[in-house]
C-alpha atoms as a PDB file:
ATOM      1  CA  MET A   1       0.000   0.000   0.000  1.00  0.00           C
ATOM      2  CA  GLU A   2       2.758   2.427   0.934  1.00  0.00           C
ATOM      3  CA  ALA A   3       4.559   1.516  -2.291  1.00  0.00           C
ATOM      4  CA  ASP A   4       1.407   2.368  -4.297  1.00  0.00           C
ATOM      5  CA  VAL A   5       1.063   5.737  -2.565  1.00  0.00           C
ATOM      6  CA  ALA A   6       4.728   6.527  -3.163  1.00  0.00           C
ATOM      7  CA  GLN A   7       4.406   5.555  -6.828  1.00  0.00           C
ATOM      8  CA  ALA A   8       1.331   7.753  -7.240  1.00  0.00           C
ATOM      9  CA  HIS A   9       3.137  10.637  -5.551  1.00  0.00           C
ATOM     10  CA  ASN A  10       6.132  10.236  -7.877  1.00  0.00           C
ATOM     11  CA  GLU A  11       3.857  10.133 -10.903  1.00  0.00           C
ATOM     12  CA  GLN A  12       2.222  13.382  -9.760  1.00  0.00           C
ATOM     13  CA  GLU A  13       5.650  14.990  -9.377  1.00  0.00           C
ATOM     14  CA  ASP A  14       6.635  13.751 -12.835  1.00  0.00           C
ATOM     15  CA  ARG A  15       3.469  15.191 -14.332  1.00  0.00           C
ATOM     16  CA  GLY A  16       4.153  18.479 -12.539  1.00  0.00           C
ATOM     17  CA  MET A  17       7.679  18.527 -13.920  1.00  0.00           C
ATOM     18  CA  ASP A  18       6.392  17.693 -17.393  1.00  0.00           C
ATOM     19  CA  ALA A  19       3.862  20.537 -17.248  1.00  0.00           C
ATOM     20  CA  GLU A  20       6.575  22.872 -16.059  1.00  0.00           C
ATOM     21  CA  CYS A  21       8.996  21.798 -18.772  1.00  0.00           C
ATOM     22  CA  PHE A  22       6.392  22.050 -21.534  1.00  0.00           C
ATOM     23  CA  GLN A  23       4.722  25.374 -20.885  1.00  0.00           C
ATOM     24  CA  VAL A  24       3.157  26.758 -24.049  1.00  0.00           C
ATOM     25  CA  ALA A  25       5.403  29.263 -25.823  1.00  0.00           C
ATOM     26  CA  ARG A  26       4.038  31.393 -28.669  1.00  0.00           C
ATOM     27  CA  THR A  27       6.028  33.422 -31.166  1.00  0.00           C
ATOM     28  CA  LYS A  28       4.971  35.488 -34.168  1.00  0.00           C
ATOM     29  CA  ILE A  29       7.351  35.770 -37.100  1.00  0.00           C
ATOM     30  CA  ILE A  30       6.826  37.812 -40.261  1.00  0.00           C
ATOM     31  CA  GLN A  31       6.717  35.611 -43.352  1.00  0.00           C
ATOM     32  CA  PRO A  32       9.600  36.072 -45.830  1.00  0.00           C
ATOM     33  CA  THR A  33       7.208  37.159 -48.606  1.00  0.00           C
ATOM     34  CA  SER A  34       5.870  40.018 -46.459  1.00  0.00           C
ATOM     35  CA  LEU A  35       9.389  41.193 -45.665  1.00  0.00           C
ATOM     36  CA  GLN A  36       9.697  42.186 -49.341  1.00  0.00           C
ATOM     37  CA  ASP A  37       6.457  44.231 -49.329  1.00  0.00           C
ATOM     38  CA  PRO A  38       7.192  47.847 -50.432  1.00  0.00           C
ATOM     39  CA  LYS A  39       4.599  49.143 -47.941  1.00  0.00           C
ATOM     40  CA  LEU A  40       6.479  47.501 -45.075  1.00  0.00           C
ATOM     41  CA  GLU A  41       9.733  49.010 -46.281  1.00  0.00           C
ATOM     42  CA  LYS A  42       8.144  52.475 -46.422  1.00  0.00           C
ATOM     43  CA  LEU A  43       6.842  52.067 -42.884  1.00  0.00           C
ATOM     44  CA  LYS A  44      10.288  51.070 -41.628  1.00  0.00           C
ATOM     45  CA  GLU A  45      11.859  54.039 -43.415  1.00  0.00           C
ATOM     46  CA  ALA A  46       9.248  56.422 -41.973  1.00  0.00           C
ATOM     47  CA  LEU A  47       9.894  55.145 -38.444  1.00  0.00           C
ATOM     48  CA  VAL A  48      13.671  55.422 -38.828  1.00  0.00           C
ATOM     49  CA  ASP A  49      13.250  58.986 -40.096  1.00  0.00           C
ATOM     50  CA  TRP A  50      10.936  59.821 -37.171  1.00  0.00           C
ATOM     51  CA  ILE A  51      13.412  58.452 -34.615  1.00  0.00           C
ATOM     52  CA  ASN A  52      16.336  60.331 -36.153  1.00  0.00           C
ATOM     53  CA  ARG A  53      14.386  63.603 -36.294  1.00  0.00           C
ATOM     54  CA  THR A  54      13.263  63.192 -32.688  1.00  0.00           C
ATOM     55  CA  LEU A  55      16.786  62.437 -31.436  1.00  0.00           C
ATOM     56  CA  LYS A  56      18.594  64.855 -33.750  1.00  0.00           C
ATOM     57  CA  GLU A  57      19.723  67.092 -30.899  1.00  0.00           C
ATOM     58  CA  GLU A  58      21.121  64.073 -29.033  1.00  0.00           C
ATOM     59  CA  HIS A  59      23.257  63.037 -32.012  1.00  0.00           C
ATOM     60  CA  ILE A  60      21.765  59.543 -32.123  1.00  0.00           C
ATOM     61  CA  VAL A  61      21.386  58.014 -35.573  1.00  0.00           C
ATOM     62  CA  VAL A  62      19.345  54.867 -36.185  1.00  0.00           C
ATOM     63  CA  ARG A  63      19.822  52.962 -39.412  1.00  0.00           C
ATOM     64  CA  SER A  64      17.535  49.967 -38.879  1.00  0.00           C
ATOM     65  CA  VAL A  65      14.517  49.247 -36.672  1.00  0.00           C
ATOM     66  CA  ASP A  66      15.477  45.589 -36.988  1.00  0.00           C
ATOM     67  CA  GLU A  67      18.849  45.938 -35.294  1.00  0.00           C
ATOM     68  CA  ASP A  68      19.161  49.201 -33.362  1.00  0.00           C
ATOM     69  CA  LEU A  69      16.531  49.082 -30.602  1.00  0.00           C
ATOM     70  CA  TYR A  70      17.204  45.819 -28.784  1.00  0.00           C
ATOM     71  CA  ASP A  71      19.511  47.189 -26.061  1.00  0.00           C
ATOM     72  CA  GLY A  72      17.178  49.928 -24.756  1.00  0.00           C
ATOM     73  CA  LEU A  73      19.445  52.885 -25.573  1.00  0.00           C
ATOM     74  CA  VAL A  74      17.264  54.419 -28.317  1.00  0.00           C
ATOM     75  CA  LEU A  75      14.003  53.708 -26.484  1.00  0.00           C
ATOM     76  CA  HIS A  76      15.454  55.276 -23.334  1.00  0.00           C
ATOM     77  CA  HIS A  77      16.246  58.498 -25.210  1.00  0.00           C
ATOM     78  CA  LEU A  78      12.859  58.510 -26.980  1.00  0.00           C
ATOM     79  CA  LEU A  79      11.154  58.211 -23.592  1.00  0.00           C
ATOM     80  CA  GLY A  80      13.095  61.229 -22.384  1.00  0.00           C
ATOM     81  CA  ARG A  81      12.393  63.370 -25.446  1.00  0.00           C
ATOM     82  CA  LEU A  82       8.733  62.465 -25.947  1.00  0.00           C
ATOM     83  CA  ALA A  83       7.465  61.970 -22.397  1.00  0.00           C
ATOM     84  CA  ASP A  84      10.035  64.023 -20.479  1.00  0.00           C
ATOM     85  CA  VAL A  85      10.786  60.951 -18.335  1.00  0.00           C
ATOM     86  CA  HIS A  86      14.459  60.607 -17.455  1.00  0.00           C
ATOM     87  CA  LEU A  87      15.276  57.316 -15.771  1.00  0.00           C
ATOM     88  CA  PRO A  88      18.568  56.936 -13.851  1.00  0.00           C
ATOM     89  CA  LEU A  89      19.895  54.170 -16.083  1.00  0.00           C
ATOM     90  CA  GLU A  90      23.357  53.470 -17.429  1.00  0.00           C
ATOM     91  CA  GLU A  91      23.810  55.009 -20.868  1.00  0.00           C
ATOM     92  CA  ILE A  92      25.237  51.923 -22.564  1.00  0.00           C
ATOM     93  CA  ALA A  93      24.227  48.468 -21.345  1.00  0.00           C
ATOM     94  CA  ARG A  94      26.852  46.055 -22.637  1.00  0.00           C
ATOM     95  CA  SER A  95      25.824  42.709 -21.176  1.00  0.00           C
ATOM     96  CA  SER A  96      22.623  40.925 -22.122  1.00  0.00           C
ATOM     97  CA  SER A  97      21.358  40.982 -18.531  1.00  0.00           C
ATOM     98  CA  ALA A  98      22.001  44.745 -18.259  1.00  0.00           C
ATOM     99  CA  GLN A  99      20.159  45.338 -21.556  1.00  0.00           C
ATOM    100  CA  ILE A 100      17.157  43.364 -20.323  1.00  0.00           C
ATOM    101  CA  ARG A 101      17.055  45.312 -17.043  1.00  0.00           C
ATOM    102  CA  LYS A 102      17.185  48.573 -18.975  1.00  0.00           C
ATOM    103  CA  LEU A 103      14.411  47.463 -21.329  1.00  0.00           C
ATOM    104  CA  GLU A 104      12.259  46.416 -18.374  1.00  0.00           C
ATOM    105  CA  ALA A 105      12.494  49.873 -16.828  1.00  0.00           C
ATOM    106  CA  VAL A 106      11.929  51.756 -20.106  1.00  0.00           C
ATOM    107  CA  LEU A 107       9.041  49.581 -21.332  1.00  0.00           C
ATOM    108  CA  GLU A 108       7.336  49.793 -17.953  1.00  0.00           C
ATOM    109  CA  GLU A 109       7.215  53.596 -18.285  1.00  0.00           C
ATOM    110  CA  LEU A 110       6.189  53.472 -21.943  1.00  0.00           C
ATOM    111  CA  ASP A 111       3.413  50.958 -21.299  1.00  0.00           C
ATOM    112  CA  LYS A 112       1.957  53.219 -18.598  1.00  0.00           C
ATOM    113  CA  ARG A 113       1.661  56.036 -21.111  1.00  0.00           C
ATOM    114  CA  LEU A 114       0.660  54.097 -24.206  1.00  0.00           C
ATOM    115  CA  ASP A 115      -2.117  52.324 -22.261  1.00  0.00           C
ATOM    116  CA  GLN A 116      -2.783  49.746 -24.972  1.00  0.00           C
ATOM    117  CA  PRO A 117      -5.756  47.368 -24.535  1.00  0.00           C
ATOM    118  CA  GLU A 118      -3.486  44.593 -25.825  1.00  0.00           C
ATOM    119  CA  THR A 119       0.282  44.943 -25.681  1.00  0.00           C
ATOM    120  CA  LYS A 120       1.895  43.359 -28.742  1.00  0.00           C
ATOM    121  CA  TRP A 121       5.451  43.541 -27.451  1.00  0.00           C
ATOM    122  CA  ASP A 122       7.410  42.637 -24.343  1.00  0.00           C
ATOM    123  CA  VAL A 123      10.966  42.829 -23.043  1.00  0.00           C
ATOM    124  CA  SER A 124      11.929  39.460 -24.493  1.00  0.00           C
ATOM    125  CA  SER A 125      10.624  40.140 -28.018  1.00  0.00           C
ATOM    126  CA  ILE A 126      12.293  43.564 -28.239  1.00  0.00           C
ATOM    127  CA  HIS A 127      15.595  42.218 -26.913  1.00  0.00           C
ATOM    128  CA  LYS A 128      15.475  39.323 -29.379  1.00  0.00           C
ATOM    129  CA  LYS A 129      15.039  41.838 -32.233  1.00  0.00           C
ATOM    130  CA  ASN A 130      11.573  40.591 -33.127  1.00  0.00           C
ATOM    131  CA  LEU A 131      10.693  42.931 -35.998  1.00  0.00           C
ATOM    132  CA  LEU A 132       6.916  42.554 -35.624  1.00  0.00           C
ATOM    133  CA  ALA A 133       6.950  43.460 -31.923  1.00  0.00           C
ATOM    134  CA  THR A 134       9.348  46.355 -32.517  1.00  0.00           C
ATOM    135  CA  LEU A 135       7.145  47.798 -35.272  1.00  0.00           C
ATOM    136  CA  HIS A 136       4.010  47.529 -33.129  1.00  0.00           C
ATOM    137  CA  LEU A 137       5.785  49.383 -30.310  1.00  0.00           C
ATOM    138  CA  LEU A 138       7.068  52.196 -32.541  1.00  0.00           C
ATOM    139  CA  VAL A 139       3.721  52.676 -34.308  1.00  0.00           C
ATOM    140  CA  ALA A 140       1.987  52.885 -30.915  1.00  0.00           C
ATOM    141  CA  MET A 141       4.524  55.501 -29.782  1.00  0.00           C
ATOM    142  CA  VAL A 142       3.957  57.619 -32.898  1.00  0.00           C
ATOM    143  CA  ARG A 143       0.174  57.390 -32.517  1.00  0.00           C
ATOM    144  CA  HIS A 144       0.375  58.465 -28.870  1.00  0.00           C
ATOM    145  CA  PHE A 145       3.149  61.045 -28.793  1.00  0.00           C
ATOM    146  CA  GLN A 146       2.886  62.518 -32.299  1.00  0.00           C
ATOM    147  CA  PRO A 147      -0.534  61.716 -33.769  1.00  0.00           C
ATOM    148  CA  GLU A 148      -0.059  64.429 -36.389  1.00  0.00           C
ATOM    149  CA  LEU A 149       2.660  62.378 -38.082  1.00  0.00           C
ATOM    150  CA  GLU A 150       1.389  60.488 -41.129  1.00  0.00           C
ATOM    151  CA  LEU A 151       2.640  56.913 -41.370  1.00  0.00           C
ATOM    152  CA  PRO A 152       2.116  54.764 -44.484  1.00  0.00           C
ATOM    153  CA  SER A 153      -1.451  53.470 -44.267  1.00  0.00           C
ATOM    154  CA  GLY A 154      -2.807  49.979 -44.795  1.00  0.00           C
ATOM    155  CA  VAL A 155       0.388  48.110 -43.915  1.00  0.00           C
ATOM    156  CA  LYS A 156      -0.369  44.418 -43.319  1.00  0.00           C
ATOM    157  CA  VAL A 157       1.930  41.425 -43.032  1.00  0.00           C
ATOM    158  CA  GLN A 158       1.513  37.688 -43.083  1.00  0.00           C
ATOM    159  CA  VAL A 159       2.882  36.158 -39.890  1.00  0.00           C
ATOM    160  CA  ALA A 160       3.582  32.624 -38.790  1.00  0.00           C
ATOM    161  CA  LEU A 161       2.190  31.955 -35.315  1.00  0.00           C
ATOM    162  CA  VAL A 162       4.457  29.265 -33.879  1.00  0.00           C
ATOM    163  CA  GLU A 163       3.232  27.500 -30.729  1.00  0.00           C
ATOM    164  CA  VAL A 164       5.481  25.106 -28.831  1.00  0.00           C
ATOM    165  CA  SER A 165       3.955  22.901 -26.112  1.00  0.00           C
ATOM    166  CA  GLY A 166       4.282  19.453 -24.626  1.00  0.00           C
ATOM    167  CA  LYS A 167       2.214  18.150 -27.527  1.00  0.00           C
ATOM    168  CA  GLY A 168       4.724  19.368 -30.084  1.00  0.00           C
ATOM    169  CA  ILE A 169       5.013  22.337 -32.435  1.00  0.00           C
ATOM    170  CA  ARG A 170       2.043  23.933 -34.149  1.00  0.00           C
ATOM    171  CA  SER A 171       2.192  26.664 -36.783  1.00  0.00           C
ATOM    172  CA  ASP A 172      -0.564  28.805 -38.314  1.00  0.00           C
ATOM    173  CA  VAL A 173      -0.449  31.736 -40.728  1.00  0.00           C
ATOM    174  CA  GLU A 174      -2.495  34.868 -40.070  1.00  0.00           C
ATOM    175  CA  THR A 175      -2.652  38.505 -41.165  1.00  0.00           C
ATOM    176  CA  GLU A 176      -1.356  41.176 -38.782  1.00  0.00           C
ATOM    177  CA  ILE A 177      -2.321  44.842 -39.240  1.00  0.00           C
ATOM    178  CA  LEU A 178       0.445  47.365 -38.520  1.00  0.00           C
ATOM    179  CA  THR A 179      -1.316  50.545 -39.698  1.00  0.00           C
ATOM    180  CA  GLU A 180      -4.967  51.072 -40.549  1.00  0.00           C
ATOM    181  CA  GLU A 181      -6.273  52.061 -43.954  1.00  0.00           C
ATOM    182  CA  SER A 182      -6.490  55.838 -44.437  1.00  0.00           C
ATOM    183  CA  GLY A 183     -10.037  57.139 -44.417  1.00  0.00           C
ATOM    184  CA  ASP A 184      -9.127  60.560 -45.694  1.00  0.00           C
ATOM    185  CA  SER A 185      -6.928  60.095 -48.767  1.00  0.00           C
ATOM    186  CA  GLU A 186      -8.051  63.394 -50.291  1.00  0.00           C
ATOM    187  CA  ASN A 187      -6.751  65.465 -47.366  1.00  0.00           C
ATOM    188  CA  VAL A 188      -3.544  63.436 -47.203  1.00  0.00           C
ATOM    189  CA  SER A 189      -2.930  63.963 -50.898  1.00  0.00           C
ATOM    190  CA  ARG A 190      -3.606  67.685 -50.602  1.00  0.00           C
ATOM    191  CA  THR A 191      -1.279  68.074 -47.628  1.00  0.00           C
ATOM    192  CA  ASP A 192       1.461  66.027 -49.294  1.00  0.00           C
ATOM    193  CA  GLY A 193       1.091  68.386 -52.250  1.00  0.00           C
ATOM    194  CA  ASP A 194       1.528  71.366 -49.923  1.00  0.00           C
ATOM    195  CA  ALA A 195       4.696  69.805 -48.492  1.00  0.00           C
ATOM    196  CA  ASN A 196       6.105  69.294 -51.979  1.00  0.00           C
ATOM    197  CA  ARG A 197       5.271  72.891 -52.903  1.00  0.00           C
ATOM    198  CA  VAL A 198       7.160  74.136 -49.853  1.00  0.00           C
ATOM    199  CA  GLU A 199      10.203  72.055 -50.770  1.00  0.00           C
ATOM    200  CA  GLN A 200      10.099  73.443 -54.307  1.00  0.00           C
ATOM    201  CA  LEU A 201       9.569  76.982 -53.009  1.00  0.00           C
ATOM    202  CA  LEU A 202      12.719  76.886 -50.898  1.00  0.00           C
ATOM    203  CA  LYS A 203      14.741  76.034 -54.001  1.00  0.00           C
ATOM    204  CA  MET A 204      13.617  79.223 -55.753  1.00  0.00           C
ATOM    205  CA  GLU A 205      15.320  82.624 -55.793  1.00  0.00           C
ATOM    206  CA  ALA A 206      15.443  84.448 -52.472  1.00  0.00           C
ATOM    207  CA  HIS A 207      13.178  87.300 -53.600  1.00  0.00           C
ATOM    208  CA  LYS A 208      10.435  84.843 -54.607  1.00  0.00           C
ATOM    209  CA  VAL A 209      10.649  83.083 -51.238  1.00  0.00           C
ATOM    210  CA  ALA A 210      10.445  86.462 -49.523  1.00  0.00           C
ATOM    211  CA  LEU A 211       7.341  87.342 -51.563  1.00  0.00           C
ATOM    212  CA  VAL A 212       5.526  84.202 -50.469  1.00  0.00           C
ATOM    213  CA  LYS A 213       6.526  84.775 -46.840  1.00  0.00           C
ATOM    214  CA  GLN A 214       5.115  88.299 -47.006  1.00  0.00           C
ATOM    215  CA  GLY A 215       1.859  86.900 -48.371  1.00  0.00           C
ATOM    216  CA  LEU A 216       1.627  84.451 -45.469  1.00  0.00           C
ATOM    217  CA  ILE A 217       2.489  87.182 -42.964  1.00  0.00           C
ATOM    218  CA  GLY A 218      -0.369  89.276 -44.371  1.00  0.00           C
ATOM    219  CA  PHE A 219      -2.747  86.320 -44.012  1.00  0.00           C
ATOM    220  CA  VAL A 220      -1.626  85.738 -40.393  1.00  0.00           C
ATOM    221  CA  ASN A 221      -1.851  89.399 -39.415  1.00  0.00           C
ATOM    222  CA  ARG A 222      -5.356  89.817 -40.849  1.00  0.00           C
ATOM    223  CA  SER A 223      -6.421  86.716 -38.932  1.00  0.00           C
ATOM    224  CA  MET A 224      -4.845  87.999 -35.698  1.00  0.00           C
ATOM    225  CA  ALA A 225      -6.118  91.588 -35.985  1.00  0.00           C
ATOM    226  CA  GLY A 226      -8.841  90.954 -33.423  1.00  0.00           C
ATOM    227  CA  LEU A 227      -6.179  90.219 -30.807  1.00  0.00           C
ATOM    228  CA  GLY A 228      -4.091  93.246 -31.705  1.00  0.00           C
ATOM    229  CA  LEU A 229      -1.071  91.066 -32.534  1.00  0.00           C
ATOM    230  CA  GLN A 230       1.307  91.429 -35.480  1.00  0.00           C
ATOM    231  CA  VAL A 231       3.865  89.044 -36.981  1.00  0.00           C
ATOM    232  CA  SER A 232       6.903  90.394 -38.815  1.00  0.00           C
ATOM    233  CA  ASP A 233       9.379  87.472 -38.746  1.00  0.00           C
ATOM    234  CA  LEU A 234       7.928  84.227 -40.085  1.00  0.00           C
ATOM    235  CA  ASP A 235      11.096  82.247 -39.326  1.00  0.00           C
ATOM    236  CA  LYS A 236      11.285  83.021 -35.605  1.00  0.00           C
ATOM    237  CA  GLN A 237       7.951  84.121 -34.177  1.00  0.00           C
ATOM    238  CA  PHE A 238       6.261  80.712 -34.468  1.00  0.00           C
ATOM    239  CA  SER A 239       9.013  78.727 -32.755  1.00  0.00           C
ATOM    240  CA  ASP A 240       7.531  78.909 -29.239  1.00  0.00           C
ATOM    241  CA  GLY A 241       4.052  77.855 -30.408  1.00  0.00           C
ATOM    242  CA  VAL A 242       2.207  80.797 -28.808  1.00  0.00           C
ATOM    243  CA  ILE A 243       1.320  82.705 -31.995  1.00  0.00           C
ATOM    244  CA  LEU A 244       0.505  79.424 -33.713  1.00  0.00           C
ATOM    245  CA  LEU A 245      -1.994  78.401 -31.014  1.00  0.00           C
ATOM    246  CA  LEU A 246      -3.613  81.839 -30.977  1.00  0.00           C
ATOM    247  CA  LEU A 247      -3.836  81.789 -34.789  1.00  0.00           C
ATOM    248  CA  ILE A 248      -5.554  78.380 -34.768  1.00  0.00           C
ATOM    249  CA  GLY A 249      -8.032  79.663 -32.190  1.00  0.00           C
ATOM    250  CA  GLN A 250      -8.825  82.759 -34.270  1.00  0.00           C
ATOM    251  CA  LEU A 251      -9.239  80.839 -37.527  1.00  0.00           C
ATOM    252  CA  GLU A 252     -11.305  78.021 -36.047  1.00  0.00           C
ATOM    253  CA  GLY A 253     -13.376  80.225 -33.747  1.00  0.00           C
ATOM    254  CA  PHE A 254     -12.557  78.676 -30.387  1.00  0.00           C
ATOM    255  CA  PHE A 255     -10.636  79.636 -27.265  1.00  0.00           C
ATOM    256  CA  ILE A 256      -7.730  77.534 -26.046  1.00  0.00           C
ATOM    257  CA  PRO A 257      -7.641  77.683 -22.218  1.00  0.00           C
ATOM    258  CA  LEU A 258      -4.493  79.388 -20.967  1.00  0.00           C
ATOM    259  CA  CYS A 259      -3.961  76.526 -18.534  1.00  0.00           C
ATOM    260  CA  ASP A 260      -3.429  74.169 -21.502  1.00  0.00           C
ATOM    261  CA  PHE A 261      -0.310  75.911 -22.795  1.00  0.00           C
ATOM    262  CA  SER A 262       2.439  78.291 -21.757  1.00  0.00           C
ATOM    263  CA  LEU A 263       1.714  81.865 -22.820  1.00  0.00           C
ATOM    264  CA  THR A 264       5.275  82.938 -21.969  1.00  0.00           C
ATOM    265  CA  PRO A 265       7.456  79.837 -22.488  1.00  0.00           C
ATOM    266  CA  VAL A 266      10.928  80.097 -21.031  1.00  0.00           C
ATOM    267  CA  ASP A 267      12.547  76.815 -22.039  1.00  0.00           C
ATOM    268  CA  HIS A 268      12.651  74.206 -24.798  1.00  0.00           C
ATOM    269  CA  ALA A 269      10.230  71.833 -23.034  1.00  0.00           C
ATOM    270  CA  GLN A 270       7.497  74.476 -22.780  1.00  0.00           C
ATOM    271  CA  MET A 271       7.961  75.502 -26.411  1.00  0.00           C
ATOM    272  CA  LEU A 272       7.838  71.851 -27.502  1.00  0.00           C
ATOM    273  CA  HIS A 273       4.634  71.344 -25.525  1.00  0.00           C
ATOM    274  CA  ASN A 274       3.008  74.368 -27.189  1.00  0.00           C
ATOM    275  CA  VAL A 275       3.934  73.321 -30.725  1.00  0.00           C
ATOM    276  CA  SER A 276       2.950  69.685 -30.085  1.00  0.00           C
ATOM    277  CA  LEU A 277      -0.444  70.862 -28.848  1.00  0.00           C
ATOM    278  CA  ALA A 278      -0.873  73.010 -31.967  1.00  0.00           C
ATOM    279  CA  LEU A 279      -0.067  70.085 -34.266  1.00  0.00           C
ATOM    280  CA  SER A 280      -2.445  67.835 -32.338  1.00  0.00           C
ATOM    281  CA  LEU A 281      -5.219  70.407 -32.765  1.00  0.00           C
ATOM    282  CA  LEU A 282      -4.543  70.617 -36.496  1.00  0.00           C
ATOM    283  CA  THR A 283      -4.775  66.838 -36.747  1.00  0.00           C
ATOM    284  CA  HIS A 284      -8.063  66.867 -34.812  1.00  0.00           C
ATOM    285  CA  LEU A 285      -9.345  69.511 -37.231  1.00  0.00           C
ATOM    286  CA  GLY A 286      -8.620  67.228 -40.187  1.00  0.00           C
ATOM    287  CA  LEU A 287      -5.352  68.767 -41.362  1.00  0.00           C
ATOM    288  CA  HIS A 288      -2.789  66.047 -42.003  1.00  0.00           C
ATOM    289  CA  VAL A 289       0.416  67.866 -41.157  1.00  0.00           C
ATOM    290  CA  SER A 290       2.490  64.933 -42.291  1.00  0.00           C
ATOM    291  CA  SER A 291       6.253  64.826 -41.782  1.00  0.00           C
ATOM    292  CA  ILE A 292       6.191  67.903 -39.529  1.00  0.00           C
ATOM    293  CA  GLN A 293       8.052  67.440 -36.260  1.00  0.00           C
ATOM    294  CA  ALA A 294       7.262  69.763 -33.356  1.00  0.00           C
ATOM    295  CA  GLY A 295      10.978  69.931 -32.590  1.00  0.00           C
ATOM    296  CA  ASP A 296      11.714  71.255 -36.078  1.00  0.00           C
ATOM    297  CA  VAL A 297       9.323  74.179 -35.608  1.00  0.00           C
ATOM    298  CA  VAL A 298      10.883  74.925 -32.201  1.00  0.00           C
ATOM    299  CA  THR A 299      14.379  74.971 -33.718  1.00  0.00           C
ATOM    300  CA  GLN A 300      13.127  77.430 -36.380  1.00  0.00           C
ATOM    301  CA  ASP A 301      13.273  75.046 -39.316  1.00  0.00           C
ATOM    302  CA  VAL A 302      11.798  77.236 -42.082  1.00  0.00           C
ATOM    303  CA  ALA A 303      10.360  74.345 -44.118  1.00  0.00           C
ATOM    304  CA  ALA A 304       8.493  72.924 -41.104  1.00  0.00           C
ATOM    305  CA  THR A 305       7.010  76.317 -40.191  1.00  0.00           C
ATOM    306  CA  LEU A 306       5.917  76.988 -43.779  1.00  0.00           C
ATOM    307  CA  LYS A 307       4.235  73.581 -44.052  1.00  0.00           C
ATOM    308  CA  VAL A 308       2.135  74.299 -40.970  1.00  0.00           C
ATOM    309  CA  LEU A 309       1.125  77.734 -42.231  1.00  0.00           C
ATOM    310  CA  PHE A 310       0.351  76.425 -45.719  1.00  0.00           C
ATOM    311  CA  ALA A 311      -1.987  73.851 -44.174  1.00  0.00           C
ATOM    312  CA  LEU A 312      -3.886  76.605 -42.351  1.00  0.00           C
ATOM    313  CA  PHE A 313      -3.798  78.937 -45.341  1.00  0.00           C
ATOM    314  CA  ASN A 314      -5.210  76.349 -47.744  1.00  0.00           C
ATOM    315  CA  LYS A 315      -8.108  75.597 -45.415  1.00  0.00           C
ATOM    316  CA  HIS A 316      -9.102  79.156 -44.596  1.00  0.00           C
ATOM    317  CA  ALA A 317      -7.880  81.249 -47.531  1.00  0.00           C
ATOM    318  CA  ARG A 318     -10.085  79.425 -50.036  1.00  0.00           C
ATOM    319  CA  GLN A 319     -12.620  82.155 -49.355  1.00  0.00           C
ATOM    320  CA  GLU A 320      -9.964  84.811 -50.019  1.00  0.00           C
ATOM    321  CA  GLU A 321      -9.452  84.624 -53.757  1.00  0.00           C
ATOM    322  CA  LYS A 322      -7.141  87.609 -53.899  1.00  0.00           C
ATOM    323  CA  MET A 323      -4.709  86.043 -51.460  1.00  0.00           C
ATOM    324  CA  ALA A 324      -4.823  82.674 -53.195  1.00  0.00           C
ATOM    325  CA  ALA A 325      -3.510  84.305 -56.366  1.00  0.00           C
ATOM    326  CA  ILE A 326      -0.133  84.835 -54.679  1.00  0.00           C
ATOM    327  CA  PHE A 327       0.564  81.106 -54.679  1.00  0.00           C
ATOM    328  CA  ILE A 328      -0.475  80.286 -58.241  1.00  0.00           C
END
């Protein structure tokens, strides 16, 4: 009898060990055919460009989302720039264990802010350079921190869902959506056209550029007349976001509470907040200010400032035929 009890106890332990050894592990891997999809390549390029623009002042250059984010360094700096969260972590984590600890701390802070109903990444997948998880994370960060940025729409990939358990290995193929289809292609096309016109404008002779700037200044000043404000320097006076926010309020007919922005910004962070708020408002109003980084406006990048003003001009100056003639 005792022998039977002991045998049953051992069998239970064995089953417990088996269950422990064969816990179900699931992994998603992008299919090789999808890796060659031009839309996926454009998305990767757009994300690399966004990261490099965001971290331009920190002299960090990313060349590949596949290879450059696994150690937590880039994500740590993005967290600082976008969320103003500065964790006391070592700058360069050389060992695998140090990289994982750094990723744990950074992703914990990011997950709090992204607040996703279903997180499609974790420390292990990012550290193992899982492209699908890395893309999901970066797209979520763009959508949360810079919703005004246009990413390539309708990007889908075929993924292999590999499941390993005590019963063996099982694999299924399913479609994973990285970015939704655009529901406003007309506005996107129009705004992309505005961006191209600005790029072409800046290649023209200086006197022609000056003429267009004067036309925009006139448009801004007429719109701001009710506040008694005047703009004379297009390159500099929009960099702190104050005039831009007041202009949006005047054109759209609403008041932006003073508690929502800094009326007299004194540092880069306050200016960045103001401009980011302005771009978010423009996005909410249906203006796709694609490729415009808030940081570029703050650093007085002329092209970025002109793109924002063109977007406003083209929406509101359609009723001002005389002004529109300047840009023909």
